[in-house]
Coordinates of C-alpha atoms in Angstrom, one line a residue:
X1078 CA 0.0 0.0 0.0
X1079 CA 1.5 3.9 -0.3
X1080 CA 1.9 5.5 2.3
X1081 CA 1.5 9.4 1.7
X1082 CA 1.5 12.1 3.8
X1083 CA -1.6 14.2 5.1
X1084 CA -0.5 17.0 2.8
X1085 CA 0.1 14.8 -0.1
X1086 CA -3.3 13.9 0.1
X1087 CA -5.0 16.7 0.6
X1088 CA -3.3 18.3 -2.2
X1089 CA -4.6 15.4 -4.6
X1090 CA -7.9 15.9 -3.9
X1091 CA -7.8 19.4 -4.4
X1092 CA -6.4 19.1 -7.7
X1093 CA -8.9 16.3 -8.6
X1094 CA -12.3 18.5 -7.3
X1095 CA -10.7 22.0 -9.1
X1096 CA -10.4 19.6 -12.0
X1097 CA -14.1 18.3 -12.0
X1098 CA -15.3 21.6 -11.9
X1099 CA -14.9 23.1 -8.4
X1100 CA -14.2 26.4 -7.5
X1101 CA -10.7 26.5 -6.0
X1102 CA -11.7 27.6 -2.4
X1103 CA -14.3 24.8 -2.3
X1104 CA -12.1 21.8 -3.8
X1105 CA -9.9 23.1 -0.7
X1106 CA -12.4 22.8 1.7
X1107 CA -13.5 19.4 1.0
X1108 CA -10.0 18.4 0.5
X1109 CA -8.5 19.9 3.8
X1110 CA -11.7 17.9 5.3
X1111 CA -11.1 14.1 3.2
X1112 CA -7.6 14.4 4.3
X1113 CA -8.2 15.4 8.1
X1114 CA -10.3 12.4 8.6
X1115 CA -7.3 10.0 7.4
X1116 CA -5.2 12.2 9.9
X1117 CA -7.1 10.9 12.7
X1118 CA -7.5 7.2 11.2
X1119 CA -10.7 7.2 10.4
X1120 CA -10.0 6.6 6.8
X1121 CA -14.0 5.3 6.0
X1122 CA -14.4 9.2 5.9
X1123 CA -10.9 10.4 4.9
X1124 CA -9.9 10.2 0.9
X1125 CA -11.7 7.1 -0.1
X1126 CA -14.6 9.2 -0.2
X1127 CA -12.9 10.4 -3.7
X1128 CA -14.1 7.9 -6.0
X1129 CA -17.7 8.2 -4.5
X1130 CA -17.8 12.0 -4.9
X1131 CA -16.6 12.4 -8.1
X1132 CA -19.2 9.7 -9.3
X1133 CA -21.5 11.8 -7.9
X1134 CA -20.3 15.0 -10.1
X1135 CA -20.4 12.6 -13.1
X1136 CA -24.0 11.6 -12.6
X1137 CA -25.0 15.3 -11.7
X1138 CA -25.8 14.6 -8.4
X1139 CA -23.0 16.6 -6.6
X1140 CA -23.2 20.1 -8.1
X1141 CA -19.3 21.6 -7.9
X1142 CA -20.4 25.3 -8.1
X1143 CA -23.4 25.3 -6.4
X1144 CA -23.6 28.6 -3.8
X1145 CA -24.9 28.1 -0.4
X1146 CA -28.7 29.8 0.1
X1147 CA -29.5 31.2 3.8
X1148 CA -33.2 30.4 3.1
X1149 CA -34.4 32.3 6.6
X1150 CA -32.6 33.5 9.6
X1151 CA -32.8 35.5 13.0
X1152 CA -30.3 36.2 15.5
X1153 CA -29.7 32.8 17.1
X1154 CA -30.9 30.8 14.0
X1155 CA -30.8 29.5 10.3
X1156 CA -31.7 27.1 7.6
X1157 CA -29.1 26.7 4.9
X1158 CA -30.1 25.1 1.5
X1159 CA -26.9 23.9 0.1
X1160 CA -28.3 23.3 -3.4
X1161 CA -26.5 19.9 -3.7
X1162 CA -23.0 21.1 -3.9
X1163 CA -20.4 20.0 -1.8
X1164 CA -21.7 18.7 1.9
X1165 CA -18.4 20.0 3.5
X1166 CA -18.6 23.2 1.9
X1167 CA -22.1 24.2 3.2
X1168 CA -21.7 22.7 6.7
X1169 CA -18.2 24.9 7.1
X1170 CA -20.7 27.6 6.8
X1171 CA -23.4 26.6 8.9
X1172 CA -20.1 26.3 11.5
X1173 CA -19.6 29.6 11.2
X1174 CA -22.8 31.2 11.1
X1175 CA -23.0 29.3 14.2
X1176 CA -19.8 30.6 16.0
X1177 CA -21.0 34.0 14.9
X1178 CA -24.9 34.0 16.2
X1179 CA -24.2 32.0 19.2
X1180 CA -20.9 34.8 20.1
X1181 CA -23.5 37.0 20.3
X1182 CA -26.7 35.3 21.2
X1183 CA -25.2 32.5 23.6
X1184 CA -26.8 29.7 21.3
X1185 CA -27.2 29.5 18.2
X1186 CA -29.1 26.4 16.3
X1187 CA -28.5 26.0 12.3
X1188 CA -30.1 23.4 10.0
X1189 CA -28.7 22.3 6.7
X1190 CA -31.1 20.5 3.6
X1191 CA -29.9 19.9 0.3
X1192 CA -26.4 18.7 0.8
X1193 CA -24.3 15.9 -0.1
X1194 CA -22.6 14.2 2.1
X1195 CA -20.5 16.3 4.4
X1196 CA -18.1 13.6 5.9
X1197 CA -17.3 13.5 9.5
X1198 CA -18.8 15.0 11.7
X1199 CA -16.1 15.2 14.1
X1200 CA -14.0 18.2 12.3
X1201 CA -16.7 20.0 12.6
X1202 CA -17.4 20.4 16.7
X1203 CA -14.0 20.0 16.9
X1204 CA -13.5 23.2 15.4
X1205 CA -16.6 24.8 17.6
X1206 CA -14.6 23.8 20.8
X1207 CA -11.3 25.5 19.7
X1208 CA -13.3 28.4 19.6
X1209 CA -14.1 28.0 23.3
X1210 CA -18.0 26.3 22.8
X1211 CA -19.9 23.7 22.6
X1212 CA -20.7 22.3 19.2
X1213 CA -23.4 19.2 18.8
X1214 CA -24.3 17.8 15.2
X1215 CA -26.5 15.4 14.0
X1216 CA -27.3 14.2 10.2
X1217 CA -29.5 11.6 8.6
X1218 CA -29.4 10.4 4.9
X1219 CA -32.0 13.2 3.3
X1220 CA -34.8 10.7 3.7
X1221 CA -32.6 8.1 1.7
X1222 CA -31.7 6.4 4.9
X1223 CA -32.1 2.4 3.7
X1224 CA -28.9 0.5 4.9
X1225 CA -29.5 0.2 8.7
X1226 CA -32.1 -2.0 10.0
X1227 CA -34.7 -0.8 12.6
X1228 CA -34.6 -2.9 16.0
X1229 CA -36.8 -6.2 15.5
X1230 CA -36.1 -5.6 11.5
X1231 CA -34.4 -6.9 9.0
X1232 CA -34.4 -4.7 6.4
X1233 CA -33.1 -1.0 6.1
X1234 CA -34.7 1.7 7.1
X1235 CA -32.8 4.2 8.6
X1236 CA -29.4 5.9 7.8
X1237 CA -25.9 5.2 9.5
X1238 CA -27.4 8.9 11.0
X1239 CA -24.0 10.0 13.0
X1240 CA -23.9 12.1 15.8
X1241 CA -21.0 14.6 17.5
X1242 CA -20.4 16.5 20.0
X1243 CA -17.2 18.9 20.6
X1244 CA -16.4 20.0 24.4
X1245 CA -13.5 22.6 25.1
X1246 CA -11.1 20.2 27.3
X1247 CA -10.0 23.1 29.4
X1248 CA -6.1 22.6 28.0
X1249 CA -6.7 24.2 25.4
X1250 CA -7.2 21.1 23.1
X1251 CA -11.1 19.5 22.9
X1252 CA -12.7 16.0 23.5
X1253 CA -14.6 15.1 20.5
X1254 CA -17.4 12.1 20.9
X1255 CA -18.6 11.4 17.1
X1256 CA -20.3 8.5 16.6
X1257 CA -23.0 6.5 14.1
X1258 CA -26.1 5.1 15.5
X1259 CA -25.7 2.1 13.7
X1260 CA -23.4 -0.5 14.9
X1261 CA -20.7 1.1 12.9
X1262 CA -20.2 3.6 10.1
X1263 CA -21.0 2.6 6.2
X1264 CA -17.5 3.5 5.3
X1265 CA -16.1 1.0 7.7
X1266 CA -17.3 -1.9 5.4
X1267 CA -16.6 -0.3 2.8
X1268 CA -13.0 -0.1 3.9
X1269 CA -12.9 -3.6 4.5
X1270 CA -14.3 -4.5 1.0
X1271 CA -11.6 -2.6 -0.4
X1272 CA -9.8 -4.9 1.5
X1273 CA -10.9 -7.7 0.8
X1274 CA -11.3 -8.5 4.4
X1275 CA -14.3 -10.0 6.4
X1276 CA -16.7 -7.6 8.4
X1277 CA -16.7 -8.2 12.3
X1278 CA -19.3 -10.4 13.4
X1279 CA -22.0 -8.7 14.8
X1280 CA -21.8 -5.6 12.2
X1281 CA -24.4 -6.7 9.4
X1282 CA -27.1 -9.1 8.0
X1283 CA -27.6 -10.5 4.7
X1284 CA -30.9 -10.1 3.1
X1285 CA -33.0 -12.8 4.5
X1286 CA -31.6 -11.2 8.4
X1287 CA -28.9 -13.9 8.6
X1288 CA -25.5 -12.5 10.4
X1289 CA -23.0 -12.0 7.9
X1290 CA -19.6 -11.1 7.5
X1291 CA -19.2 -10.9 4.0
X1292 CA -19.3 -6.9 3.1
X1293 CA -21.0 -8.1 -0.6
X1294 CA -24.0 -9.3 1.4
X1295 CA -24.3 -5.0 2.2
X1296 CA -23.7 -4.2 -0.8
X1297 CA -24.5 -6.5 -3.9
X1298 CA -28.3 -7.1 -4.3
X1299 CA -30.0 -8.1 -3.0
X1300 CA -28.6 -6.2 -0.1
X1301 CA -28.3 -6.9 3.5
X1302 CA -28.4 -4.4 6.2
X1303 CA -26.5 -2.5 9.2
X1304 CA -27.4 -2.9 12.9
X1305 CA -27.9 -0.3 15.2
X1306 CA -25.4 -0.1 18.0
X1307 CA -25.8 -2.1 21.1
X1308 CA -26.1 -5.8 20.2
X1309 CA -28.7 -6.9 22.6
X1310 CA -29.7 -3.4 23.8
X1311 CA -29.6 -2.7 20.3
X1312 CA -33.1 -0.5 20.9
X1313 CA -30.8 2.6 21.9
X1314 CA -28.9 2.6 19.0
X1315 CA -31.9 2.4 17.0
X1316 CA -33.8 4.9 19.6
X1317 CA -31.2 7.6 18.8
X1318 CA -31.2 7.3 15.1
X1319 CA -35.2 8.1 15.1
X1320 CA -33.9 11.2 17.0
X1321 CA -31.7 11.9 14.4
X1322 CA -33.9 11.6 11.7
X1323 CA -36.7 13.8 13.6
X1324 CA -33.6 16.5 13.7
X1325 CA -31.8 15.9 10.8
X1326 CA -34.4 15.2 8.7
X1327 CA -37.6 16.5 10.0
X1328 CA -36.9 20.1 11.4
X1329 CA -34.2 20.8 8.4
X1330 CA -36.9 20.2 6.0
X1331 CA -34.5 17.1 4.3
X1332 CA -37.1 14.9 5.4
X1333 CA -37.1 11.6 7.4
X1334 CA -35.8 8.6 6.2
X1335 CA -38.4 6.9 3.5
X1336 CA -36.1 4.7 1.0
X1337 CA -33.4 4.4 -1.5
X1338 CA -35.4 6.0 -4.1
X1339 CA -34.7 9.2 -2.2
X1340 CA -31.8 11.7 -3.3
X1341 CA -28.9 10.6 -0.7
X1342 CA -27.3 13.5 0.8
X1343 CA -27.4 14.5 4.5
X1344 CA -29.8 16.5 6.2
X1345 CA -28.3 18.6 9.5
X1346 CA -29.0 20.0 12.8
X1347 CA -26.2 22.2 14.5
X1348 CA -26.7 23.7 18.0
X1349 CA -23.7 26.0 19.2
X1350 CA -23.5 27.0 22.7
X1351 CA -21.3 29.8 23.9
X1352 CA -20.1 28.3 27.7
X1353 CA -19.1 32.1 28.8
X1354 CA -22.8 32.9 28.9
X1355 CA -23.4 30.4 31.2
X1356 CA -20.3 29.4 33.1
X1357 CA -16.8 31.6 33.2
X1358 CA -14.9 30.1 30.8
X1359 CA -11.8 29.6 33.4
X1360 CA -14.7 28.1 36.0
X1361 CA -15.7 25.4 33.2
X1362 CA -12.0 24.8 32.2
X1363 CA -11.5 23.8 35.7
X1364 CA -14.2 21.5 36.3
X1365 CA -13.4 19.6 33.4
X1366 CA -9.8 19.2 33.8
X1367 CA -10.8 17.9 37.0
X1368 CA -13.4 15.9 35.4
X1369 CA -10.4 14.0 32.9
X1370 CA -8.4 13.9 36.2
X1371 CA -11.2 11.8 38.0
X1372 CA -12.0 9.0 35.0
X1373 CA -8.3 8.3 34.4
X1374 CA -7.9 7.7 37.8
X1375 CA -10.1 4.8 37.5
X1376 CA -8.7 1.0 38.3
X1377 CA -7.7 -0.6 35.1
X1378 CA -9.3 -3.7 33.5
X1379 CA -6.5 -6.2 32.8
X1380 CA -4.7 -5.1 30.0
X1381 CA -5.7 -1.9 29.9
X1382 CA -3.1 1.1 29.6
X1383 CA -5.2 3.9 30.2
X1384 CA -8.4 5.4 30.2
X1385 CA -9.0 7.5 27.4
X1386 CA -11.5 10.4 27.0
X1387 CA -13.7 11.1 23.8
X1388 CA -11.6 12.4 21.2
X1389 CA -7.7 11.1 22.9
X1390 CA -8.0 8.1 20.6
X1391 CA -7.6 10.1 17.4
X1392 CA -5.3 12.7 18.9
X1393 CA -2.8 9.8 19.2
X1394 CA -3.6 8.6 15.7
X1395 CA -2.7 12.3 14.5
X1396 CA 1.0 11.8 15.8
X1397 CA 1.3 8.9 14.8
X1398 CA 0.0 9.0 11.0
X1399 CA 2.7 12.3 10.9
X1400 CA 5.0 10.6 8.9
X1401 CA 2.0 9.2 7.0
X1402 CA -1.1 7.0 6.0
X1403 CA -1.1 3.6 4.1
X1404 CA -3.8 4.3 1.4
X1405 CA -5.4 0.4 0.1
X1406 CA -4.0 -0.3 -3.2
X1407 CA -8.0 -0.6 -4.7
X1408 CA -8.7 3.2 -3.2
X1409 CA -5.3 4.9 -4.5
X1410 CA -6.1 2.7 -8.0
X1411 CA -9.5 4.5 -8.4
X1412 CA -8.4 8.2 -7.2
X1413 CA -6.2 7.7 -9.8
X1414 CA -8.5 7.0 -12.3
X1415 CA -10.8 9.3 -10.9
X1416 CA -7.8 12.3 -11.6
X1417 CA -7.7 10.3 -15.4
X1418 CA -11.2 10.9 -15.9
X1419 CA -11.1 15.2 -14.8
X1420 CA -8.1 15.7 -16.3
X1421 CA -6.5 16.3 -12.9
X1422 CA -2.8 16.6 -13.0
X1423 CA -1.2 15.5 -9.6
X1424 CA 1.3 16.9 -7.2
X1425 CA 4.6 14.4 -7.5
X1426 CA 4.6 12.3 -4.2

C-alpha cells in the first residue's frame, strides 16, 4: 500500500475537485476535510470518499459550483439550503454562522437540507470547541436512509445517522465524541471491501436477516443491512437514530428517512452553545480538567493502559500518522482513475 502524507493527500484531492469543476476555495475545503479524517484514522471518511464523490459529479448529483442559500434566519438561528453542492462546503458555513450567532446570542441552532454528504462530523465540533463552545451535530441520509435496519427488523430503514459532540477540554485542546447510531459507520465496510477483508461479526445481516460477515452481502443485491449499536440493547442505537432523523431530517426540512429511491445527501441539525454565557470560561475549564483527572484515575481492566476520554484516541492517531497513512492499493487505484477521468494533474509524491 503507499503511504503518503496528510499533505500529499489533501493536495490530490484538491487538484482532482478543481479539476471536476470546483471552485478553488471549495475543492480546498473538501480536501482539507477528506484528508483530516485520514489524519485521525478514520480513513472510512478520509480520501476514499474520492471515488464516491466524483461519481456523484459525473451523474449530476454533486453540483461543484453550487452557492450556499440562507433560506431564513434570525439572530440565534438559520436554515441553509446547500443546493446539492459539496456537503463539506455548506456545513463549514453553517459552523460559522453558528460561531457567529451564538458569540453573540449564547446559542445559536443552524439546519442544513440539500447537501451531499458532508463527511465527518467530528472536524466540525471539533473546530466549535477550539473556539471555546460547545458544538453538537447530528445528520440523517436526506430521507434516503435504507442501509440500517430498525430494531426487531431486517431490512433497512434508517441511515448510518451520526452524531458529534465537541467540548472545550479546558487545556486548550477538545474531547470530541462522534459516533454512528448504527453498529458502525457505512465507510467501515466499505474499507474492508476494499480490503478484501471480512466484516466483524456482529456488524451486518444478509438479506434474508442472517448474520453475515461478507461486506458483498451489504452491498450486492439483494442487499443486506447495518445494525444499530448495542447488540442486545440494540433499541438505543436504533432509539437515537429516530432522533436523528426527527432532527436531521424532520426540522431541516431534508425529510425523514423513506427509501433508496430518495436523493442521498445529509440532512443537519447544528446547536452552538457559547459556555461564557453560562459558566466563566476559566470556571468550566477547571471542572473539566478535573473531570479527565477523576476518570483516568479509575482502576484498570486487565490489560488496559489507560483510560482515554472522547476524542484522545484520534489525537494519538494524529502523531502517529505524521509521517504518513497507508492508502489500500483498490482506493489509490481508483483516485487515480478518478484524476484520469477530470483531467487532474497531480502533485509528484
Amino acid at each position: 500500500m503507499p503511504v503518503l502524507s496528510i499533505e500529499h493527500l489533501r493536495q490530490v484531492g484538491a487538484a482532482i475537485f478543481a479539476a471536476a469543476g470546483a471552485p478553488p476555495a471549495a475543492a480546498n475545503v473538501v480536501a482539507k476535510l477528506l484528508a483530516d479524517a485520514n489524519a485521525v484514522g478514520h480513513d472510512s471518511h478520509g480520501v476514499i470518499r474520492i471515488p464516491q464523490y466524483i461519481s456523484t459529479i459525473e451523474k449530476g448529483e454533486i453540483v461543484p459550483h453550487a452557492e450556499v442559500e440562507v433560506v431564513r434566519q434570525t439572530a440565534a438561528a438559520a436554515v441553509l439550503d446547500g443546493h446539492w453542492g459539496f456537503g463539506q462546503v455548506v456545513m463549514n458555513q453553517a459552523v460559522e454562522m453558528g460561531l457567529e450567532r451564538a458569540g453573540n446570542c449564547g446559542v445559536a441552532a443552524i439546519t442544513v437540507k440539500n447537501a451531499n454528504h458532508i463527511g465527518r462530523l467530528g472536524s466540525y465540533v471539533e473546530h466549535i470547541a477550539e473556539a471555546n463552545m460547545i458544538g453538537l451535530l447530528c445528520a440523517n441520509s436526506h430521507g434516503a436512509g435504507a442501509g440500517v435496519a430498525p430494531w426487531g427488523g431486517i431490512a433497512g430503514r434508517l441511515g448510518t445517522n451520526p452524531l458529534a459532540g465537541g467540548w472545550p477540554d479546558g487545556e486548550g485542546g477538545a474531547l470530541v465524541l462522534d459516533i454512528t447510531t448504527s453498529v458502525v459507520a457505512e465507510g467501515k465496510v466499505r474499507v474492508k471491501r476494499n480490503r478484501g477483508e471480512p466484516v466483524p461479526e456482529g456488524w451486518i445481516i444478509d438479506a434474508a436477516g442472517q448474520p453475515s460477515t461478507d461486506p458483498a452481502d451489504f452491498y450486492d443485491e439483494p442487499r443486506g443491512s447495518l445494525l444499530p449499536f448495542g447488540g442486545l440493547m440494540g433499541h438505543k442505537g436504533y432509539g437515537l437514530g429516530v432522533v436523528v432523523e426527527l432532527l436531521g431530517g424532520a426540522l431541516s426540512g431534508a425529510g425523514c428517512a423513506r427509501g433508496r429511491k430518495a436523493r442521498i445527501g445529509n440532512g443537519c441539525f447544528l446547536l452552538v452553545i457559547n459556555i461564557g454565557r453560562f459558566q466563566p470560561l476559566a470556571e468550566y475549564a477547571a471542572q473539566v480538567r478535573a473531570f479527565a483527572d477523576y476518570l483516568r484515575a479509575s482502576p484498570k481492566a486487565e490489560g488496559v493502559d489507560a483510560i482515554l476520554l472522547p476524542g484522545e484516541l484520534e489525537k494519538q492517531e494524529r502523531e502517529q500518522r505524521q509521517a504518513g497513512v497507508a492508502v489500500e492499493e483498490e482506493t489509490w487505484r481508483q483516485i487515480l482513475d478518478c484524476a484520469h477521468r477530470v483531467g487532474a494533474v497531480l502533485p509528484s509524491v
